[in-house]
């Protein structure tokens, strides 16, 4: 390793005479001192520096302050021995891209951020003057083409990196060891302008208006979103260089569209006309992705393994000097008209700043839906004929008031279950339904996926294949692995609740599964009614995880 050494307090003649005990003090240029008693030195030699692979092509540099330790930051640097492609990967056989994440004291200024000079050793992102092995690797192109094996990734597990900075020019010398035992010596010489992580940015103080010049989007249409198709809509102004914005506004809206019958058939997806409002819920429907059409997701910052990360809908502005401002969108509307060619914005940030603006044109939206064909195949029902339910003698009806906004934004939902309390005898049935402020009341409830009182959500499977919303099953007929042999999603029909003067309710079921079979039966008794206020947190979780 190339180092500049300052040797002091070494008087060889005095040592030879034995007149006094001396130490050798080694001070490197980063100010670190090592003291070694002379009596402990058997031999001293200077090893020449290795031959470094000159890698003076800067691919990417990102500066991020650590959310858990504001005085500390990470500095991500990708450098290469030859120009990389648009994805930051090596182009020609034998080329490499070294990606390293350094941990050091936070820069005095976010823009431009400056990586402190010093000697960096292998670490795990928790100490200054280390590089994070979990986020550092070398990408080496070993073959031509786009095969996944064309690029070999070597995780860096050890070594040292010297960083020097003179007159705005970095001199970085890295002597590294990878997980396969490869020794790699690489250098970078040149300027580094770090991109400031949006989570470090300043904020907007005043209301502003933007006429956006361009728009694009990524349509995902994930099948496990039960009521909407998800996409990311991006609108921007200013300058784009090498795929990165260097000046202007950037509005990013995590948007939910009406559900398409076959999202893969949308060769040129469009944003449906309508008024889109913000969904501010933390985990819609217990992670069932219960977003409604014509909504967009509010923005916020989360702690992702110690790194501040923005999610949801945001707006940023970057100046020519790299100064970045960011705000999370927490309210307002987006009005879309003209078959997805006119957008009018009336938004509010989490700090209360008003953001207005417009865009005219057709966004360039790419269809990235790649999981539609992987969803569980219907019918889910295992019934081979119509079924008459037979509940256990001790079966109860439980109506759990989930409150407003749990399943559907702005709506109260009720989880209604009829079952043996221990869930081991007879049949069971469960529904997710929408109610008004009075909760479960007498009347006829229809399985139709409407988000209005007396509407019931159809049975579905979530992304892991587990049943969600309204399902029927038999608790006694199970296979050796504990799975129900008789079960079906409730896909249509009605049930009626009627209560007599003594408070005894009768629930009458006239339902259908997703294969055309009738599911009928009735239950009578006193309905047990509970809400979040009645249950401790573990009990609430047990009900909701069901």
Coordinates of C-alpha atoms in Angstrom, one line a residue:
X1 CA 0.0 0.0 0.0
X2 CA 1.3 3.4 -0.9
X3 CA 1.7 5.5 2.2
X4 CA 3.7 8.6 3.3
X5 CA 5.5 7.9 6.5
X6 CA 7.0 10.2 9.1
X7 CA 9.6 8.5 11.3
X8 CA 10.5 10.2 14.5
X9 CA 12.4 9.6 17.8
X10 CA 14.6 6.9 16.4
X11 CA 18.3 7.3 17.3
X12 CA 20.0 4.2 16.2
X13 CA 23.3 5.2 17.8
X14 CA 21.7 5.6 21.2
X15 CA 19.9 2.3 20.8
X16 CA 23.2 0.6 20.0
X17 CA 24.7 2.1 23.1
X18 CA 21.8 0.9 25.2
X19 CA 21.7 4.3 26.9
X20 CA 17.9 4.8 26.6
X21 CA 14.7 3.0 25.6
X22 CA 13.2 4.4 22.4
X23 CA 10.0 4.0 20.4
X24 CA 9.4 4.3 16.7
X25 CA 6.4 6.4 15.8
X26 CA 4.8 5.9 12.4
X27 CA 2.5 8.7 11.4
X28 CA 0.6 8.3 8.1
X29 CA -0.6 11.4 6.2
X30 CA -4.2 10.9 7.5
X31 CA -2.9 11.7 11.0
X32 CA -3.0 8.1 12.4
X33 CA 0.0 7.2 14.6
X34 CA 1.3 3.8 15.5
X35 CA 3.9 3.5 18.3
X36 CA 6.2 0.5 18.3
X37 CA 9.0 -0.2 20.9
X38 CA 12.3 -0.4 19.1
X39 CA 13.2 -3.5 21.1
X40 CA 10.3 -5.2 19.4
X41 CA 11.5 -4.5 15.9
X42 CA 13.3 -7.3 14.2
X43 CA 13.5 -5.9 10.7
X44 CA 12.1 -2.9 8.9
X45 CA 11.6 -2.7 5.1
X46 CA 9.6 -0.6 2.7
X47 CA 7.5 -2.7 0.2
X48 CA 6.9 -1.1 -3.2
X49 CA 3.4 -0.3 -4.1
X50 CA 1.6 -2.8 -6.4
X51 CA 0.7 -2.2 -10.0
X52 CA -2.8 -0.7 -9.9
X53 CA -5.4 -1.2 -12.6
X54 CA -6.1 2.3 -13.7
X55 CA -9.9 2.8 -13.3
X56 CA -10.4 6.5 -14.0
X57 CA -13.9 6.3 -15.4
X58 CA -16.4 7.5 -12.7
X59 CA -19.7 5.6 -13.2
X60 CA -21.7 6.8 -10.2
X61 CA -21.3 8.5 -6.8
X62 CA -24.0 8.9 -4.2
X63 CA -23.8 10.7 -0.8
X64 CA -26.2 9.6 2.0
X65 CA -26.4 10.7 5.6
X66 CA -27.2 7.9 8.0
X67 CA -30.6 8.2 9.5
X68 CA -29.6 6.4 12.8
X69 CA -26.4 8.5 13.1
X70 CA -26.7 12.0 11.5
X71 CA -23.0 12.7 12.1
X72 CA -22.0 9.8 9.9
X73 CA -22.6 9.2 6.2
X74 CA -22.1 6.7 3.4
X75 CA -20.3 7.6 0.2
X76 CA -21.1 5.2 -2.7
X77 CA -18.5 5.3 -5.5
X78 CA -18.6 3.1 -8.7
X79 CA -15.5 3.4 -10.9
X80 CA -14.3 1.5 -13.9
X81 CA -11.3 0.7 -16.1
X82 CA -13.4 1.6 -19.2
X83 CA -16.7 3.4 -19.9
X84 CA -19.7 1.5 -18.5
X85 CA -23.0 1.0 -20.2
X86 CA -26.2 2.9 -19.3
X87 CA -26.9 0.5 -16.4
X88 CA -23.4 1.0 -14.9
X89 CA -22.1 -2.4 -16.1
X90 CA -18.9 -3.3 -17.9
X91 CA -19.2 -3.4 -21.7
X92 CA -16.3 -5.4 -23.1
X93 CA -14.9 -8.7 -22.0
X94 CA -12.3 -8.2 -19.3
X95 CA -13.7 -4.8 -18.3
X96 CA -14.7 -4.2 -14.6
X97 CA -16.7 -1.9 -12.4
X98 CA -15.7 -1.5 -8.8
X99 CA -18.5 -0.5 -6.5
X100 CA -17.7 0.5 -3.0
X101 CA -19.6 2.0 -0.1
X102 CA -17.5 4.0 2.3
X103 CA -18.5 5.1 5.8
X104 CA -17.0 8.4 7.1
X105 CA -18.0 11.5 9.0
X106 CA -20.7 13.4 7.3
X107 CA -19.7 16.1 4.8
X108 CA -19.8 19.7 6.0
X109 CA -21.9 20.5 2.9
X110 CA -24.4 18.2 1.2
X111 CA -23.6 19.8 -2.2
X112 CA -21.0 19.2 -3.1
X113 CA -20.2 16.4 -0.6
X114 CA -16.6 15.6 0.0
X115 CA -15.3 12.1 0.9
X116 CA -12.8 12.6 3.8
X117 CA -9.2 11.6 3.0
X118 CA -7.8 8.7 5.0
X119 CA -7.2 5.0 5.1
X120 CA -10.3 2.8 4.9
X121 CA -10.5 -0.8 6.0
X122 CA -13.2 -3.5 5.6
X123 CA -16.2 -3.1 7.9
X124 CA -20.0 -3.2 8.0
X125 CA -21.2 0.4 7.8
X126 CA -21.0 1.1 11.5
X127 CA -17.6 2.8 11.9
X128 CA -15.9 5.7 10.3
X129 CA -13.1 5.1 7.8
X130 CA -14.4 1.7 6.8
X131 CA -16.0 0.3 3.6
X132 CA -19.1 -1.8 3.8
X133 CA -18.4 -5.4 2.6
X134 CA -22.1 -6.1 2.3
X135 CA -22.5 -3.3 -0.3
X136 CA -19.2 -3.5 -2.1
X137 CA -18.3 -5.7 -5.1
X138 CA -16.5 -5.9 -8.4
X139 CA -18.5 -6.6 -11.6
X140 CA -16.3 -8.3 -14.3
X141 CA -17.5 -9.0 -17.8
X142 CA -16.4 -12.6 -18.6
X143 CA -18.4 -13.1 -21.8
X144 CA -20.1 -11.1 -24.5
X145 CA -23.9 -10.8 -24.6
X146 CA -26.8 -10.3 -22.2
X147 CA -26.8 -13.7 -20.5
X148 CA -27.0 -13.5 -16.7
X149 CA -23.6 -15.4 -16.5
X150 CA -21.9 -12.8 -18.8
X151 CA -21.0 -10.7 -15.8
X152 CA -19.3 -12.2 -12.7
X153 CA -19.9 -10.4 -9.4
X154 CA -17.1 -10.7 -6.8
X155 CA -18.1 -9.6 -3.3
X156 CA -15.3 -7.6 -1.6
X157 CA -14.5 -9.1 1.9
X158 CA -11.2 -7.4 2.8
X159 CA -8.4 -5.0 2.0
X160 CA -7.5 -1.4 2.4
X161 CA -8.3 1.8 0.4
X162 CA -6.2 5.0 0.6
X163 CA -8.1 8.2 -0.2
X164 CA -6.3 11.4 -0.9
X165 CA -7.7 14.7 -2.1
X166 CA -5.7 17.6 -3.5
X167 CA -7.2 20.6 -5.2
X168 CA -10.5 18.9 -5.9
X169 CA -8.8 15.8 -7.5
X170 CA -9.1 12.4 -5.7
X171 CA -6.3 9.8 -5.7
X172 CA -7.9 6.5 -4.6
X173 CA -5.7 3.4 -4.3
X174 CA -7.6 0.2 -3.4
X175 CA -5.9 -3.2 -2.5
X176 CA -8.8 -5.6 -2.2
X177 CA -9.6 -9.2 -1.6
X178 CA -12.8 -10.8 -2.9
X179 CA -14.8 -13.7 -1.6
X180 CA -13.3 -16.1 -4.1
X181 CA -9.8 -15.2 -3.1
X182 CA -9.1 -12.8 -5.9
X183 CA -6.6 -10.0 -5.1
X184 CA -7.5 -6.8 -6.9
X185 CA -5.5 -3.6 -7.0
X186 CA -7.3 -0.7 -8.6
X187 CA -6.9 3.1 -8.6
X188 CA -9.1 6.1 -9.5
X189 CA -7.7 9.5 -10.1
X190 CA -9.9 12.5 -10.9
X191 CA -12.8 14.6 -9.6
X192 CA -15.9 13.1 -8.0
X193 CA -19.2 14.9 -7.8
X194 CA -21.5 13.0 -5.5
X195 CA -25.2 12.8 -6.2
X196 CA -27.0 13.9 -3.1
X197 CA -29.4 11.3 -1.9
X198 CA -32.9 12.8 -2.0
X199 CA -33.4 11.9 1.6
X200 CA -30.6 14.4 2.5
X201 CA -32.2 17.2 0.6
X202 CA -33.5 20.6 1.6
X203 CA -37.2 21.4 1.5
X204 CA -39.6 23.8 -0.3
X205 CA -40.6 26.9 1.7
X206 CA -43.1 28.5 -0.6
X207 CA -46.0 27.5 -2.8
X208 CA -45.0 27.0 -6.5
X209 CA -46.4 26.1 -9.9
X210 CA -44.8 23.9 -12.6
X211 CA -45.6 23.3 -16.2
X212 CA -44.1 19.9 -16.8
X213 CA -42.3 19.3 -20.2
X214 CA -42.1 15.5 -20.3
X215 CA -43.8 12.5 -18.7
X216 CA -43.0 8.8 -18.5
X217 CA -44.2 5.8 -16.5
X218 CA -43.7 2.2 -15.5
X219 CA -46.9 0.1 -15.5
X220 CA -46.7 -3.0 -13.2
X221 CA -50.2 -4.3 -13.0
X222 CA -49.4 -6.7 -10.2
X223 CA -52.1 -9.4 -10.0
X224 CA -52.0 -9.4 -6.2
X225 CA -53.4 -5.8 -6.0
X226 CA -57.1 -6.9 -5.7
X227 CA -58.8 -3.7 -6.8
X228 CA -56.3 -1.7 -8.9
X229 CA -53.3 -1.8 -11.2
X230 CA -50.2 -0.1 -9.8
X231 CA -47.8 2.1 -11.8
X232 CA -45.2 4.8 -11.2
X233 CA -45.9 8.0 -13.1
X234 CA -43.0 10.5 -13.5
X235 CA -43.2 14.1 -14.9
X236 CA -40.2 16.4 -15.2
X237 CA -38.6 19.6 -16.6
X238 CA -35.1 20.6 -17.2
X239 CA -32.0 18.7 -18.3
X240 CA -31.2 15.0 -18.5
X241 CA -27.6 14.0 -19.0
X242 CA -26.4 10.3 -19.2
X243 CA -29.8 9.2 -17.9
X244 CA -29.7 11.5 -14.8
X245 CA -31.5 14.8 -14.2
X246 CA -29.0 17.6 -13.7
X247 CA -31.5 20.5 -13.4
X248 CA -35.3 20.9 -13.0
X249 CA -38.4 19.5 -11.3
X250 CA -39.2 15.8 -11.0
X251 CA -42.7 14.7 -9.8
X252 CA -43.1 11.0 -9.0
X253 CA -46.6 9.6 -8.3
X254 CA -47.2 6.0 -7.2
X255 CA -50.5 5.7 -8.9
X256 CA -53.4 3.1 -8.8
X257 CA -55.4 2.6 -12.0
X258 CA -58.7 0.7 -12.6
X259 CA -58.0 -3.0 -12.7
X260 CA -57.6 -4.4 -16.3
X261 CA -58.9 -7.8 -17.2
X262 CA -55.5 -8.7 -18.8
X263 CA -52.8 -6.1 -18.0
X264 CA -50.3 -7.9 -20.3
X265 CA -52.5 -6.9 -23.3
X266 CA -51.9 -3.2 -22.7
X267 CA -49.2 -2.5 -25.2
X268 CA -49.4 1.3 -24.6
X269 CA -50.9 1.7 -21.1
X270 CA -52.6 5.1 -20.4
X271 CA -53.6 6.8 -17.2
X272 CA -57.4 6.6 -17.0
X273 CA -59.3 9.8 -17.0
X274 CA -60.6 10.8 -13.6
X275 CA -59.8 12.6 -10.3
X276 CA -57.0 10.9 -8.3
X277 CA -56.8 11.5 -4.5
X278 CA -54.1 10.6 -2.1
X279 CA -54.1 7.4 0.0
X280 CA -52.3 8.1 3.3
X281 CA -52.6 4.7 5.0
X282 CA -49.6 2.9 6.4
X283 CA -50.4 -0.7 5.4
X284 CA -53.7 -0.9 3.5
X285 CA -55.6 -4.0 4.5
X286 CA -52.8 -5.6 6.5
X287 CA -50.5 -5.7 3.5
X288 CA -53.2 -6.9 1.2
X289 CA -52.4 -4.0 -1.2
X290 CA -56.0 -2.7 -0.8
X291 CA -55.5 0.4 -2.9
X292 CA -58.5 1.7 -4.8
X293 CA -58.5 2.9 -8.3
X294 CA -58.0 6.7 -8.9
X295 CA -55.6 7.1 -6.0
X296 CA -51.9 7.7 -5.5
X297 CA -49.8 6.8 -2.5
X298 CA -48.6 9.5 -0.1
X299 CA -44.8 10.0 0.2
X300 CA -42.7 9.4 3.3
X301 CA -39.1 8.5 4.3
X302 CA -38.4 5.2 6.0
X303 CA -35.3 3.7 7.6
X304 CA -34.1 0.9 5.3
X305 CA -31.3 -0.9 7.0
X306 CA -30.0 2.4 8.4
X307 CA -30.4 4.3 5.2
X308 CA -33.1 7.0 4.8
X309 CA -35.2 6.0 1.8
X310 CA -38.0 7.9 0.2
X311 CA -41.1 5.9 -0.9
X312 CA -44.5 6.8 -2.3
X313 CA -45.1 10.1 -4.1
X314 CA -42.5 12.9 -4.0
X315 CA -41.4 16.1 -5.9
X316 CA -37.9 17.3 -6.2
X317 CA -36.0 20.2 -7.7
X318 CA -32.3 20.2 -8.5
X319 CA -30.4 23.4 -9.3
X320 CA -27.4 23.7 -11.7
X321 CA -25.0 23.5 -8.8
X322 CA -26.5 20.2 -7.6
X323 CA -28.6 21.7 -4.7
X324 CA -31.6 19.4 -4.2
X325 CA -34.9 20.1 -2.6
X326 CA -37.5 17.4 -1.9
X327 CA -41.0 17.2 -0.5
X328 CA -43.4 14.3 0.2
X329 CA -46.9 14.6 -1.4
X330 CA -49.5 14.1 1.4
X331 CA -52.7 15.6 -0.1
X332 CA -54.5 17.1 -3.0
X333 CA -55.7 15.8 -6.4
X334 CA -54.5 15.0 -9.9
X335 CA -57.2 15.5 -12.6
X336 CA -56.6 13.5 -15.8
X337 CA -58.6 14.2 -18.9
X338 CA -58.4 13.9 -22.7
X339 CA -57.8 10.1 -22.7
X340 CA -54.8 10.4 -20.5
X341 CA -53.2 13.4 -22.3
X342 CA -54.0 16.3 -19.9
X343 CA -52.9 16.4 -16.2
X344 CA -53.8 19.1 -13.8
X345 CA -52.1 19.1 -10.3
X346 CA -53.4 20.6 -7.1
X347 CA -51.2 18.9 -4.5
X348 CA -50.0 19.5 -0.9
X349 CA -46.7 18.5 0.7
X350 CA -46.3 17.1 4.2
X351 CA -45.0 20.6 5.2
X352 CA -48.2 22.2 3.9
X353 CA -46.7 23.7 0.7
X354 CA -49.1 23.9 -2.3
X355 CA -47.8 22.5 -5.5
X356 CA -49.9 23.3 -8.6
X357 CA -49.1 22.6 -12.3
X358 CA -50.0 20.9 -15.5
X359 CA -48.8 18.6 -18.3
X360 CA -50.2 18.2 -21.8
X361 CA -49.1 15.2 -23.9
X362 CA -49.1 11.4 -23.9
X363 CA -46.7 10.0 -21.2
X364 CA -44.3 7.3 -22.5
X365 CA -45.5 4.4 -20.3
X366 CA -43.8 1.0 -20.5
X367 CA -45.7 -2.1 -19.6
X368 CA -43.5 -4.0 -17.1
X369 CA -46.2 -6.5 -15.9
X370 CA -44.4 -9.8 -15.7
X371 CA -46.3 -11.8 -13.1
X372 CA -49.9 -12.0 -14.5
X373 CA -49.5 -15.6 -15.7
X374 CA -48.0 -16.7 -12.3
X375 CA -51.1 -16.0 -10.2
X376 CA -52.9 -19.0 -8.8
X377 CA -55.2 -20.5 -11.3
X378 CA -59.0 -20.4 -10.7
X379 CA -61.2 -21.9 -9.7
X380 CA -59.9 -21.9 -6.1
X381 CA -62.9 -23.9 -4.9
X382 CA -62.5 -27.6 -4.1
X383 CA -66.3 -28.1 -4.1
X384 CA -67.6 -30.6 -6.7
X385 CA -71.3 -29.9 -6.0
X386 CA -73.6 -27.5 -4.1
X387 CA -72.9 -27.4 -0.4
X388 CA -75.2 -27.0 2.6
X389 CA -73.2 -25.7 5.6
X390 CA -73.4 -27.5 9.0
X391 CA -72.0 -25.3 11.8
X392 CA -70.9 -26.8 15.1
X393 CA -73.5 -26.6 18.0
X394 CA -71.3 -24.2 19.8
X395 CA -70.5 -22.0 16.8
X396 CA -70.5 -18.3 17.4
X397 CA -70.8 -15.3 15.1
X398 CA -68.0 -12.7 15.7
X399 CA -68.3 -9.2 14.2
X400 CA -65.0 -7.5 14.5
X401 CA -65.2 -3.7 13.8
X402 CA -61.9 -2.9 12.0
X403 CA -62.6 0.8 12.0
X404 CA -62.3 3.3 9.2
X405 CA -59.6 3.1 6.5
X406 CA -58.4 -0.4 7.3
X407 CA -59.5 -2.2 4.1
X408 CA -60.9 0.7 2.1
X409 CA -59.8 4.4 2.4
X410 CA -62.5 6.4 4.1
X411 CA -64.7 3.3 4.7
X412 CA -65.6 1.3 7.8
X413 CA -65.0 -2.4 7.4
X414 CA -66.3 -5.4 9.5
X415 CA -64.8 -8.9 9.7
X416 CA -67.7 -11.3 10.2
X417 CA -66.9 -14.9 11.0
X418 CA -69.2 -17.9 11.9
X419 CA -67.2 -20.8 13.4
X420 CA -66.5 -23.1 16.3
X421 CA -64.6 -20.8 18.7
X422 CA -61.6 -23.2 18.6
X423 CA -61.9 -23.6 14.8
X424 CA -61.8 -27.4 14.9
X425 CA -65.4 -28.6 14.4
X426 CA -68.0 -28.2 11.7
X427 CA -68.0 -25.6 8.9
X428 CA -66.9 -22.0 9.1
X429 CA -67.4 -18.9 6.9
X430 CA -65.9 -15.5 7.0
X431 CA -66.5 -12.2 5.3
X432 CA -64.9 -8.8 4.9
X433 CA -67.8 -6.3 4.4
X434 CA -68.3 -2.5 4.2
X435 CA -70.6 -0.8 6.7
X436 CA -71.7 2.6 7.7
X437 CA -71.0 4.1 11.2
X438 CA -73.5 1.7 12.8
X439 CA -71.4 -1.4 12.0
X440 CA -73.1 -4.7 11.3
X441 CA -76.8 -4.1 11.2
X442 CA -79.8 -6.0 10.0
X443 CA -80.2 -6.2 6.2
X444 CA -79.1 -8.0 3.1
X445 CA -75.4 -8.0 2.2
X446 CA -74.3 -8.6 -1.4
X447 CA -71.0 -10.1 -2.5
X448 CA -70.1 -7.7 -5.3
X449 CA -66.8 -5.9 -4.4
X450 CA -68.6 -2.5 -4.0
X451 CA -67.0 -0.2 -1.5
X452 CA -70.4 0.9 -0.1
X453 CA -72.4 -0.2 3.0
X454 CA -73.8 -3.7 2.7
X455 CA -71.1 -4.6 0.1
X456 CA -69.0 -7.7 0.6
X457 CA -65.5 -8.3 -0.8
X458 CA -65.1 -11.4 -2.9
X459 CA -62.7 -14.2 -1.8
X460 CA -59.2 -14.0 -3.3
X461 CA -55.7 -15.2 -2.8
X462 CA -52.8 -12.9 -1.9
X463 CA -49.3 -12.9 -3.3
X464 CA -48.3 -15.9 -1.2
X465 CA -51.3 -17.9 -2.2
X466 CA -53.1 -17.5 1.1
X467 CA -56.9 -16.8 1.2
X468 CA -58.0 -13.3 1.9
X469 CA -61.4 -11.6 2.2
X470 CA -64.5 -13.9 2.1
X471 CA -64.0 -17.7 2.3
X472 CA -65.9 -20.8 3.4
X473 CA -64.4 -24.1 4.6
X474 CA -64.8 -27.3 6.6
X475 CA -62.7 -27.5 9.8
X476 CA -62.7 -31.2 10.2
X477 CA -61.8 -32.5 6.8
X478 CA -58.1 -31.7 6.6
X479 CA -55.1 -33.4 4.9
X480 CA -52.0 -34.7 6.7
X481 CA -50.3 -31.3 6.4
X482 CA -53.2 -29.6 8.1
X483 CA -54.8 -28.0 5.0
X484 CA -58.6 -27.9 4.5
X485 CA -59.8 -30.3 1.9
X486 CA -63.1 -28.5 1.6
X487 CA -62.9 -24.8 1.0
X488 CA -64.0 -22.2 -1.5
X489 CA -63.9 -18.4 -2.0
X490 CA -67.2 -16.7 -1.7
X491 CA -67.6 -15.2 -5.2
X492 CA -71.3 -14.1 -5.3
X493 CA -74.7 -14.2 -3.7
X494 CA -76.1 -12.7 -0.5
X495 CA -76.5 -13.2 3.2
X496 CA -79.2 -11.7 5.4
X497 CA -79.0 -10.6 9.0
X498 CA -82.3 -10.5 11.0
X499 CA -82.6 -9.8 14.7
X500 CA -85.7 -10.5 16.9
X501 CA -87.0 -8.6 19.9
X502 CA -84.9 -10.8 22.3
X503 CA -81.7 -9.9 20.5
X504 CA -81.3 -13.3 18.8
X505 CA -79.9 -12.9 15.2
X506 CA -80.4 -15.2 12.3
X507 CA -77.9 -15.1 9.5
X508 CA -79.1 -16.8 6.3
X509 CA -76.6 -17.6 3.6
X510 CA -77.3 -17.9 -0.2
X511 CA -73.9 -17.7 -1.8
X512 CA -71.8 -19.1 -4.7
X513 CA -68.2 -20.1 -5.1
X514 CA -66.0 -19.3 -8.1
X515 CA -67.0 -22.5 -9.9
X516 CA -70.8 -22.0 -9.9
X517 CA -71.6 -24.1 -6.8
X518 CA -74.2 -22.9 -4.3
X519 CA -73.2 -22.5 -0.6
X520 CA -76.2 -22.3 1.7
X521 CA -77.1 -22.5 5.4
X522 CA -78.0 -20.5 8.4
X523 CA -76.9 -19.7 12.0
X524 CA -78.8 -18.3 14.9
X525 CA -77.6 -16.8 18.2
X526 CA -76.3 -13.6 19.7
X527 CA -73.6 -11.9 17.6
X528 CA -70.4 -11.2 19.5
X529 CA -69.3 -7.7 18.6
X530 CA -65.7 -6.5 19.3
X531 CA -63.5 -3.6 18.1
X532 CA -59.9 -2.5 18.4
X533 CA -60.7 -0.9 21.7
X534 CA -61.9 -4.2 23.1
X535 CA -58.8 -6.2 22.2
X536 CA -55.2 -6.1 23.1
X537 CA -52.7 -5.8 20.3
X538 CA -51.8 -9.5 20.0
X539 CA -55.5 -10.5 19.8
X540 CA -56.1 -7.8 17.1
X541 CA -53.1 -9.2 15.1
X542 CA -54.4 -12.8 15.4
X543 CA -57.7 -11.8 14.0
X544 CA -56.3 -9.7 11.2
X545 CA -53.7 -12.3 10.2
X546 CA -56.4 -15.0 10.2

